[in-house]
């Protein structure tokens, strides 16, 4: 009898079983890779959104700084008006100075409110980034 025909193929059963498991591992790994890529895309999209938020926030900060500088100039003018009024000792100009003061004070309150909004926006951006780090 031919030895090849007498060969016991039962020892290959384990090989086939191993191959089957290997194929299942490979399928799982491919599925993992696909899910990781999807997650990476989501993270990148979130990063781009955060980056856009930061750029927008920077623009808002710059505008706020310019408004504050203009407000500082107006306050200096107001202080000059008060000083001139004080030096003159006359009642003339007092009402105008008071109106100017009220206007400057309202503007200051508006800037304070705007600053609080900027602070909240800053916190929101930082929180988005912290949440991103939790993933």
mmCIF file with all atom_site columns, C-alpha atoms in Angstrom:
data_model
loop_
_atom_site.group_PDB
_atom_site.id
_atom_site.type_symbol
_atom_site.label_atom_id
_atom_site.label_alt_id
_atom_site.label_comp_id
_atom_site.label_asym_id
_atom_site.label_entity_id
_atom_site.label_seq_id
_atom_site.pdbx_PDB_ins_code
_atom_site.Cartn_x
_atom_site.Cartn_y
_atom_site.Cartn_z
_atom_site.occupancy
_atom_site.B_iso_or_equiv
_atom_site.pdbx_formal_charge
_atom_site.auth_seq_id
_atom_site.auth_comp_id
_atom_site.auth_asym_id
_atom_site.auth_atom_id
_atom_site.pdbx_PDB_model_num
ATOM 1   C CA . UNK A 1 1   ? 0.000   0.000   0.000  1.00 0.00 ? 1   UNK A CA 1
ATOM 2   C CA . UNK A 1 2   ? 1.035   3.449   -0.789 1.00 0.00 ? 2   UNK A CA 1
ATOM 3   C CA . UNK A 1 3   ? 2.153   5.350   2.305  1.00 0.00 ? 3   UNK A CA 1
ATOM 4   C CA . UNK A 1 4   ? 0.510   8.498   1.026  1.00 0.00 ? 4   UNK A CA 1
ATOM 5   C CA . UNK A 1 5   ? -2.873  6.853   1.137  1.00 0.00 ? 5   UNK A CA 1
ATOM 6   C CA . UNK A 1 6   ? -2.255  5.610   4.637  1.00 0.00 ? 6   UNK A CA 1
ATOM 7   C CA . UNK A 1 7   ? -1.343  9.085   5.872  1.00 0.00 ? 7   UNK A CA 1
ATOM 8   C CA . UNK A 1 8   ? -3.485  10.130  8.825  1.00 0.00 ? 8   UNK A CA 1
ATOM 9   C CA . UNK A 1 9   ? -5.047  13.470  7.965  1.00 0.00 ? 9   UNK A CA 1
ATOM 10  C CA . UNK A 1 10  ? -6.425  13.929  11.456 1.00 0.00 ? 10  UNK A CA 1
ATOM 11  C CA . UNK A 1 11  ? -3.313  15.851  12.456 1.00 0.00 ? 11  UNK A CA 1
ATOM 12  C CA . UNK A 1 12  ? -4.355  18.489  9.885  1.00 0.00 ? 12  UNK A CA 1
ATOM 13  C CA . UNK A 1 13  ? -7.656  19.058  11.641 1.00 0.00 ? 13  UNK A CA 1
ATOM 14  C CA . UNK A 1 14  ? -5.832  21.272  14.116 1.00 0.00 ? 14  UNK A CA 1
ATOM 15  C CA . UNK A 1 15  ? -4.234  23.152  11.231 1.00 0.00 ? 15  UNK A CA 1
ATOM 16  C CA . UNK A 1 16  ? -7.639  23.848  9.712  1.00 0.00 ? 16  UNK A CA 1
ATOM 17  C CA . UNK A 1 17  ? -9.003  24.873  13.082 1.00 0.00 ? 17  UNK A CA 1
ATOM 18  C CA . UNK A 1 18  ? -6.055  27.226  13.599 1.00 0.00 ? 18  UNK A CA 1
ATOM 19  C CA . UNK A 1 19  ? -6.548  28.697  10.135 1.00 0.00 ? 19  UNK A CA 1
ATOM 20  C CA . UNK A 1 20  ? -10.233 29.241  10.807 1.00 0.00 ? 20  UNK A CA 1
ATOM 21  C CA . UNK A 1 21  ? -9.433  31.108  14.012 1.00 0.00 ? 21  UNK A CA 1
ATOM 22  C CA . UNK A 1 22  ? -6.716  33.067  12.253 1.00 0.00 ? 22  UNK A CA 1
ATOM 23  C CA . UNK A 1 23  ? -9.169  34.152  9.577  1.00 0.00 ? 23  UNK A CA 1
ATOM 24  C CA . UNK A 1 24  ? -11.616 35.236  12.254 1.00 0.00 ? 24  UNK A CA 1
ATOM 25  C CA . UNK A 1 25  ? -8.832  37.230  13.937 1.00 0.00 ? 25  UNK A CA 1
ATOM 26  C CA . UNK A 1 26  ? -7.973  38.875  10.626 1.00 0.00 ? 26  UNK A CA 1
ATOM 27  C CA . UNK A 1 27  ? -11.622 39.839  10.066 1.00 0.00 ? 27  UNK A CA 1
ATOM 28  C CA . UNK A 1 28  ? -11.813 41.297  13.565 1.00 0.00 ? 28  UNK A CA 1
ATOM 29  C CA . UNK A 1 29  ? -8.598  43.239  13.044 1.00 0.00 ? 29  UNK A CA 1
ATOM 30  C CA . UNK A 1 30  ? -9.926  44.669  9.779  1.00 0.00 ? 30  UNK A CA 1
ATOM 31  C CA . UNK A 1 31  ? -13.140 45.669  11.543 1.00 0.00 ? 31  UNK A CA 1
ATOM 32  C CA . UNK A 1 32  ? -11.058 47.302  14.306 1.00 0.00 ? 32  UNK A CA 1
ATOM 33  C CA . UNK A 1 33  ? -9.033  49.224  11.732 1.00 0.00 ? 33  UNK A CA 1
ATOM 34  C CA . UNK A 1 34  ? -12.197 50.455  10.046 1.00 0.00 ? 34  UNK A CA 1
ATOM 35  C CA . UNK A 1 35  ? -13.747 51.554  13.335 1.00 0.00 ? 35  UNK A CA 1
ATOM 36  C CA . UNK A 1 36  ? -10.498 53.295  14.362 1.00 0.00 ? 36  UNK A CA 1
ATOM 37  C CA . UNK A 1 37  ? -10.407 55.168  11.060 1.00 0.00 ? 37  UNK A CA 1
ATOM 38  C CA . UNK A 1 38  ? -13.997 56.315  11.551 1.00 0.00 ? 38  UNK A CA 1
ATOM 39  C CA . UNK A 1 39  ? -13.120 57.490  15.053 1.00 0.00 ? 39  UNK A CA 1
ATOM 40  C CA . UNK A 1 40  ? -10.016 59.269  13.736 1.00 0.00 ? 40  UNK A CA 1
ATOM 41  C CA . UNK A 1 41  ? -12.154 61.104  11.173 1.00 0.00 ? 41  UNK A CA 1
ATOM 42  C CA . UNK A 1 42  ? -14.561 62.181  13.904 1.00 0.00 ? 42  UNK A CA 1
ATOM 43  C CA . UNK A 1 43  ? -11.679 63.354  16.102 1.00 0.00 ? 43  UNK A CA 1
ATOM 44  C CA . UNK A 1 44  ? -10.114 65.274  13.225 1.00 0.00 ? 44  UNK A CA 1
ATOM 45  C CA . UNK A 1 45  ? -13.449 66.916  12.453 1.00 0.00 ? 45  UNK A CA 1
ATOM 46  C CA . UNK A 1 46  ? -13.772 67.894  16.109 1.00 0.00 ? 46  UNK A CA 1
ATOM 47  C CA . UNK A 1 47  ? -10.219 69.251  16.091 1.00 0.00 ? 47  UNK A CA 1
ATOM 48  C CA . UNK A 1 48  ? -10.977 71.318  12.995 1.00 0.00 ? 48  UNK A CA 1
ATOM 49  C CA . UNK A 1 49  ? -14.113 72.675  14.675 1.00 0.00 ? 49  UNK A CA 1
ATOM 50  C CA . UNK A 1 50  ? -12.127 73.571  17.784 1.00 0.00 ? 50  UNK A CA 1
ATOM 51  C CA . UNK A 1 51  ? -9.466  75.207  15.622 1.00 0.00 ? 51  UNK A CA 1
ATOM 52  C CA . UNK A 1 52  ? -12.136 77.256  13.827 1.00 0.00 ? 52  UNK A CA 1
ATOM 53  C CA . UNK A 1 53  ? -13.628 78.219  17.195 1.00 0.00 ? 53  UNK A CA 1
ATOM 54  C CA . UNK A 1 54  ? -10.206 79.350  18.418 1.00 0.00 ? 54  UNK A CA 1
ATOM 55  C CA . UNK A 1 55  ? -9.614  81.490  15.315 1.00 0.00 ? 55  UNK A CA 1
ATOM 56  C CA . UNK A 1 56  ? -13.060 83.061  15.664 1.00 0.00 ? 56  UNK A CA 1
ATOM 57  C CA . UNK A 1 57  ? -12.446 83.671  19.366 1.00 0.00 ? 57  UNK A CA 1
ATOM 58  C CA . UNK A 1 58  ? -9.087  85.302  18.590 1.00 0.00 ? 58  UNK A CA 1
ATOM 59  C CA . UNK A 1 59  ? -10.815 87.656  16.137 1.00 0.00 ? 59  UNK A CA 1
ATOM 60  C CA . UNK A 1 60  ? -13.400 88.520  18.788 1.00 0.00 ? 60  UNK A CA 1
ATOM 61  C CA . UNK A 1 61  ? -10.637 89.189  21.324 1.00 0.00 ? 61  UNK A CA 1
ATOM 62  C CA . UNK A 1 62  ? -8.860  91.505  18.883 1.00 0.00 ? 62  UNK A CA 1
ATOM 63  C CA . UNK A 1 63  ? -12.078 93.416  18.239 1.00 0.00 ? 63  UNK A CA 1
ATOM 64  C CA . UNK A 1 64  ? -12.714 93.663  21.969 1.00 0.00 ? 64  UNK A CA 1
ATOM 65  C CA . UNK A 1 65  ? -9.175  95.008  22.516 1.00 0.00 ? 65  UNK A CA 1
ATOM 66  C CA . UNK A 1 66  ? -9.689  97.643  19.817 1.00 0.00 ? 66  UNK A CA 1
ATOM 67  C CA . UNK A 1 67  ? -13.003 98.663  21.371 1.00 0.00 ? 67  UNK A CA 1
ATOM 68  C CA . UNK A 1 68  ? -11.339 98.951  24.782 1.00 0.00 ? 68  UNK A CA 1
ATOM 69  C CA . UNK A 1 69  ? -8.558  101.121 23.318 1.00 0.00 ? 69  UNK A CA 1
ATOM 70  C CA . UNK A 1 70  ? -11.150 103.399 21.703 1.00 0.00 ? 70  UNK A CA 1
ATOM 71  C CA . UNK A 1 71  ? -13.006 103.498 25.023 1.00 0.00 ? 71  UNK A CA 1
ATOM 72  C CA . UNK A 1 72  ? -9.757  104.452 26.792 1.00 0.00 ? 72  UNK A CA 1
ATOM 73  C CA . UNK A 1 73  ? -9.339  107.366 24.356 1.00 0.00 ? 73  UNK A CA 1
ATOM 74  C CA . UNK A 1 74  ? -12.916 108.482 24.991 1.00 0.00 ? 74  UNK A CA 1
ATOM 75  C CA . UNK A 1 75  ? -12.363 108.239 28.736 1.00 0.00 ? 75  UNK A CA 1
ATOM 76  C CA . UNK A 1 76  ? -9.211  110.372 28.436 1.00 0.00 ? 76  UNK A CA 1
ATOM 77  C CA . UNK A 1 77  ? -11.214 112.991 26.501 1.00 0.00 ? 77  UNK A CA 1
ATOM 78  C CA . UNK A 1 78  ? -13.920 112.859 29.145 1.00 0.00 ? 78  UNK A CA 1
ATOM 79  C CA . UNK A 1 79  ? -11.314 113.358 31.873 1.00 0.00 ? 79  UNK A CA 1
ATOM 80  C CA . UNK A 1 80  ? -9.969  116.362 29.960 1.00 0.00 ? 80  UNK A CA 1
ATOM 81  C CA . UNK A 1 81  ? -13.497 117.818 29.795 1.00 0.00 ? 81  UNK A CA 1
ATOM 82  C CA . UNK A 1 82  ? -13.960 117.285 33.529 1.00 0.00 ? 82  UNK A CA 1
ATOM 83  C CA . UNK A 1 83  ? -10.580 118.846 34.263 1.00 0.00 ? 83  UNK A CA 1
ATOM 84  C CA . UNK A 1 84  ? -11.338 121.884 32.063 1.00 0.00 ? 84  UNK A CA 1
ATOM 85  C CA . UNK A 1 85  ? -14.763 122.220 33.676 1.00 0.00 ? 85  UNK A CA 1
ATOM 86  C CA . UNK A 1 86  ? -13.197 122.019 37.130 1.00 0.00 ? 86  UNK A CA 1
ATOM 87  C CA . UNK A 1 87  ? -10.523 124.618 36.292 1.00 0.00 ? 87  UNK A CA 1
ATOM 88  C CA . UNK A 1 88  ? -13.089 127.029 34.890 1.00 0.00 ? 88  UNK A CA 1
ATOM 89  C CA . UNK A 1 89  ? -15.269 126.767 37.958 1.00 0.00 ? 89  UNK A CA 1
ATOM 90  C CA . UNK A 1 90  ? -18.268 127.591 35.819 1.00 0.00 ? 90  UNK A CA 1
ATOM 91  C CA . UNK A 1 91  ? -21.516 125.716 35.662 1.00 0.00 ? 91  UNK A CA 1
ATOM 92  C CA . UNK A 1 92  ? -21.426 125.797 31.852 1.00 0.00 ? 92  UNK A CA 1
ATOM 93  C CA . UNK A 1 93  ? -20.426 122.459 30.423 1.00 0.00 ? 93  UNK A CA 1
ATOM 94  C CA . UNK A 1 94  ? -21.376 120.520 33.556 1.00 0.00 ? 94  UNK A CA 1
ATOM 95  C CA . UNK A 1 95  ? -24.445 118.917 32.015 1.00 0.00 ? 95  UNK A CA 1
ATOM 96  C CA . UNK A 1 96  ? -22.543 117.965 28.869 1.00 0.00 ? 96  UNK A CA 1
ATOM 97  C CA . UNK A 1 97  ? -19.795 116.405 30.970 1.00 0.00 ? 97  UNK A CA 1
ATOM 98  C CA . UNK A 1 98  ? -22.376 114.429 32.920 1.00 0.00 ? 98  UNK A CA 1
ATOM 99  C CA . UNK A 1 99  ? -24.028 113.148 29.733 1.00 0.00 ? 99  UNK A CA 1
ATOM 100 C CA . UNK A 1 100 ? -20.598 112.169 28.409 1.00 0.00 ? 100 UNK A CA 1
ATOM 101 C CA . UNK A 1 101 ? -19.864 110.390 31.678 1.00 0.00 ? 101 UNK A CA 1
ATOM 102 C CA . UNK A 1 102 ? -23.136 108.466 31.517 1.00 0.00 ? 102 UNK A CA 1
ATOM 103 C CA . UNK A 1 103 ? -22.383 107.460 27.926 1.00 0.00 ? 103 UNK A CA 1
ATOM 104 C CA . UNK A 1 104 ? -18.881 106.278 28.871 1.00 0.00 ? 104 UNK A CA 1
ATOM 105 C CA . UNK A 1 105 ? -20.209 104.372 31.856 1.00 0.00 ? 105 UNK A CA 1
ATOM 106 C CA . UNK A 1 106 ? -22.831 102.588 29.702 1.00 0.00 ? 106 UNK A CA 1
ATOM 107 C CA . UNK A 1 107 ? -20.121 101.725 27.183 1.00 0.00 ? 107 UNK A CA 1
ATOM 108 C CA . UNK A 1 108 ? -17.972 100.336 29.992 1.00 0.00 ? 108 UNK A CA 1
ATOM 109 C CA . UNK A 1 109 ? -20.840 98.125  31.194 1.00 0.00 ? 109 UNK A CA 1
ATOM 110 C CA . UNK A 1 110 ? -21.326 96.865  27.634 1.00 0.00 ? 110 UNK A CA 1
ATOM 111 C CA . UNK A 1 111 ? -17.606 96.047  27.393 1.00 0.00 ? 111 UNK A CA 1
ATOM 112 C CA . UNK A 1 112 ? -17.782 94.216  30.733 1.00 0.00 ? 112 UNK A CA 1
ATOM 113 C CA . UNK A 1 113 ? -20.688 92.148  29.428 1.00 0.00 ? 113 UNK A CA 1
ATOM 114 C CA . UNK A 1 114 ? -18.835 91.438  26.194 1.00 0.00 ? 114 UNK A CA 1
ATOM 115 C CA . UNK A 1 115 ? -15.782 90.408  28.195 1.00 0.00 ? 115 UNK A CA 1
ATOM 116 C CA . UNK A 1 116 ? -17.868 87.935  30.220 1.00 0.00 ? 116 UNK A CA 1
ATOM 117 C CA . UNK A 1 117 ? -19.202 86.465  26.975 1.00 0.00 ? 117 UNK A CA 1
ATOM 118 C CA . UNK A 1 118 ? -15.640 86.101  25.694 1.00 0.00 ? 118 UNK A CA 1
ATOM 119 C CA . UNK A 1 119 ? -14.663 84.411  28.954 1.00 0.00 ? 119 UNK A CA 1
ATOM 120 C CA . UNK A 1 120 ? -17.548 81.940  28.619 1.00 0.00 ? 120 UNK A CA 1
ATOM 121 C CA . UNK A 1 121 ? -16.633 81.269  24.985 1.00 0.00 ? 121 UNK A CA 1
ATOM 122 C CA . UNK A 1 122 ? -13.039 80.625  26.060 1.00 0.00 ? 122 UNK A CA 1
ATOM 123 C CA . UNK A 1 123 ? -14.205 78.136  28.698 1.00 0.00 ? 123 UNK A CA 1
ATOM 124 C CA . UNK A 1 124 ? -16.440 76.386  26.161 1.00 0.00 ? 124 UNK A CA 1
ATOM 125 C CA . UNK A 1 125 ? -13.529 75.978  23.723 1.00 0.00 ? 125 UNK A CA 1
ATOM 126 C CA . UNK A 1 126 ? -11.265 74.655  26.476 1.00 0.00 ? 126 UNK A CA 1
ATOM 127 C CA . UNK A 1 127 ? -13.976 72.233  27.593 1.00 0.00 ? 127 UNK A CA 1
ATOM 128 C CA . UNK A 1 128 ? -14.348 70.911  24.032 1.00 0.00 ? 128 UNK A CA 1
ATOM 129 C CA . UNK A 1 129 ? -10.637 70.230  23.986 1.00 0.00 ? 129 UNK A CA 1
ATOM 130 C CA . UNK A 1 130 ? -10.737 68.560  27.408 1.00 0.00 ? 130 UNK A CA 1
ATOM 131 C CA . UNK A 1 131 ? -13.613 66.354  26.219 1.00 0.00 ? 131 UNK A CA 1
ATOM 132 C CA . UNK A 1 132 ? -11.574 65.456  23.171 1.00 0.00 ? 132 UNK A CA 1
ATOM 133 C CA . UNK A 1 133 ? -8.741  64.318  25.445 1.00 0.00 ? 133 UNK A CA 1
ATOM 134 C CA . UNK A 1 134 ? -11.108 61.989  27.306 1.00 0.00 ? 134 UNK A CA 1
ATOM 135 C CA . UNK A 1 135 ? -11.661 59.822  24.228 1.00 0.00 ? 135 UNK A CA 1
#
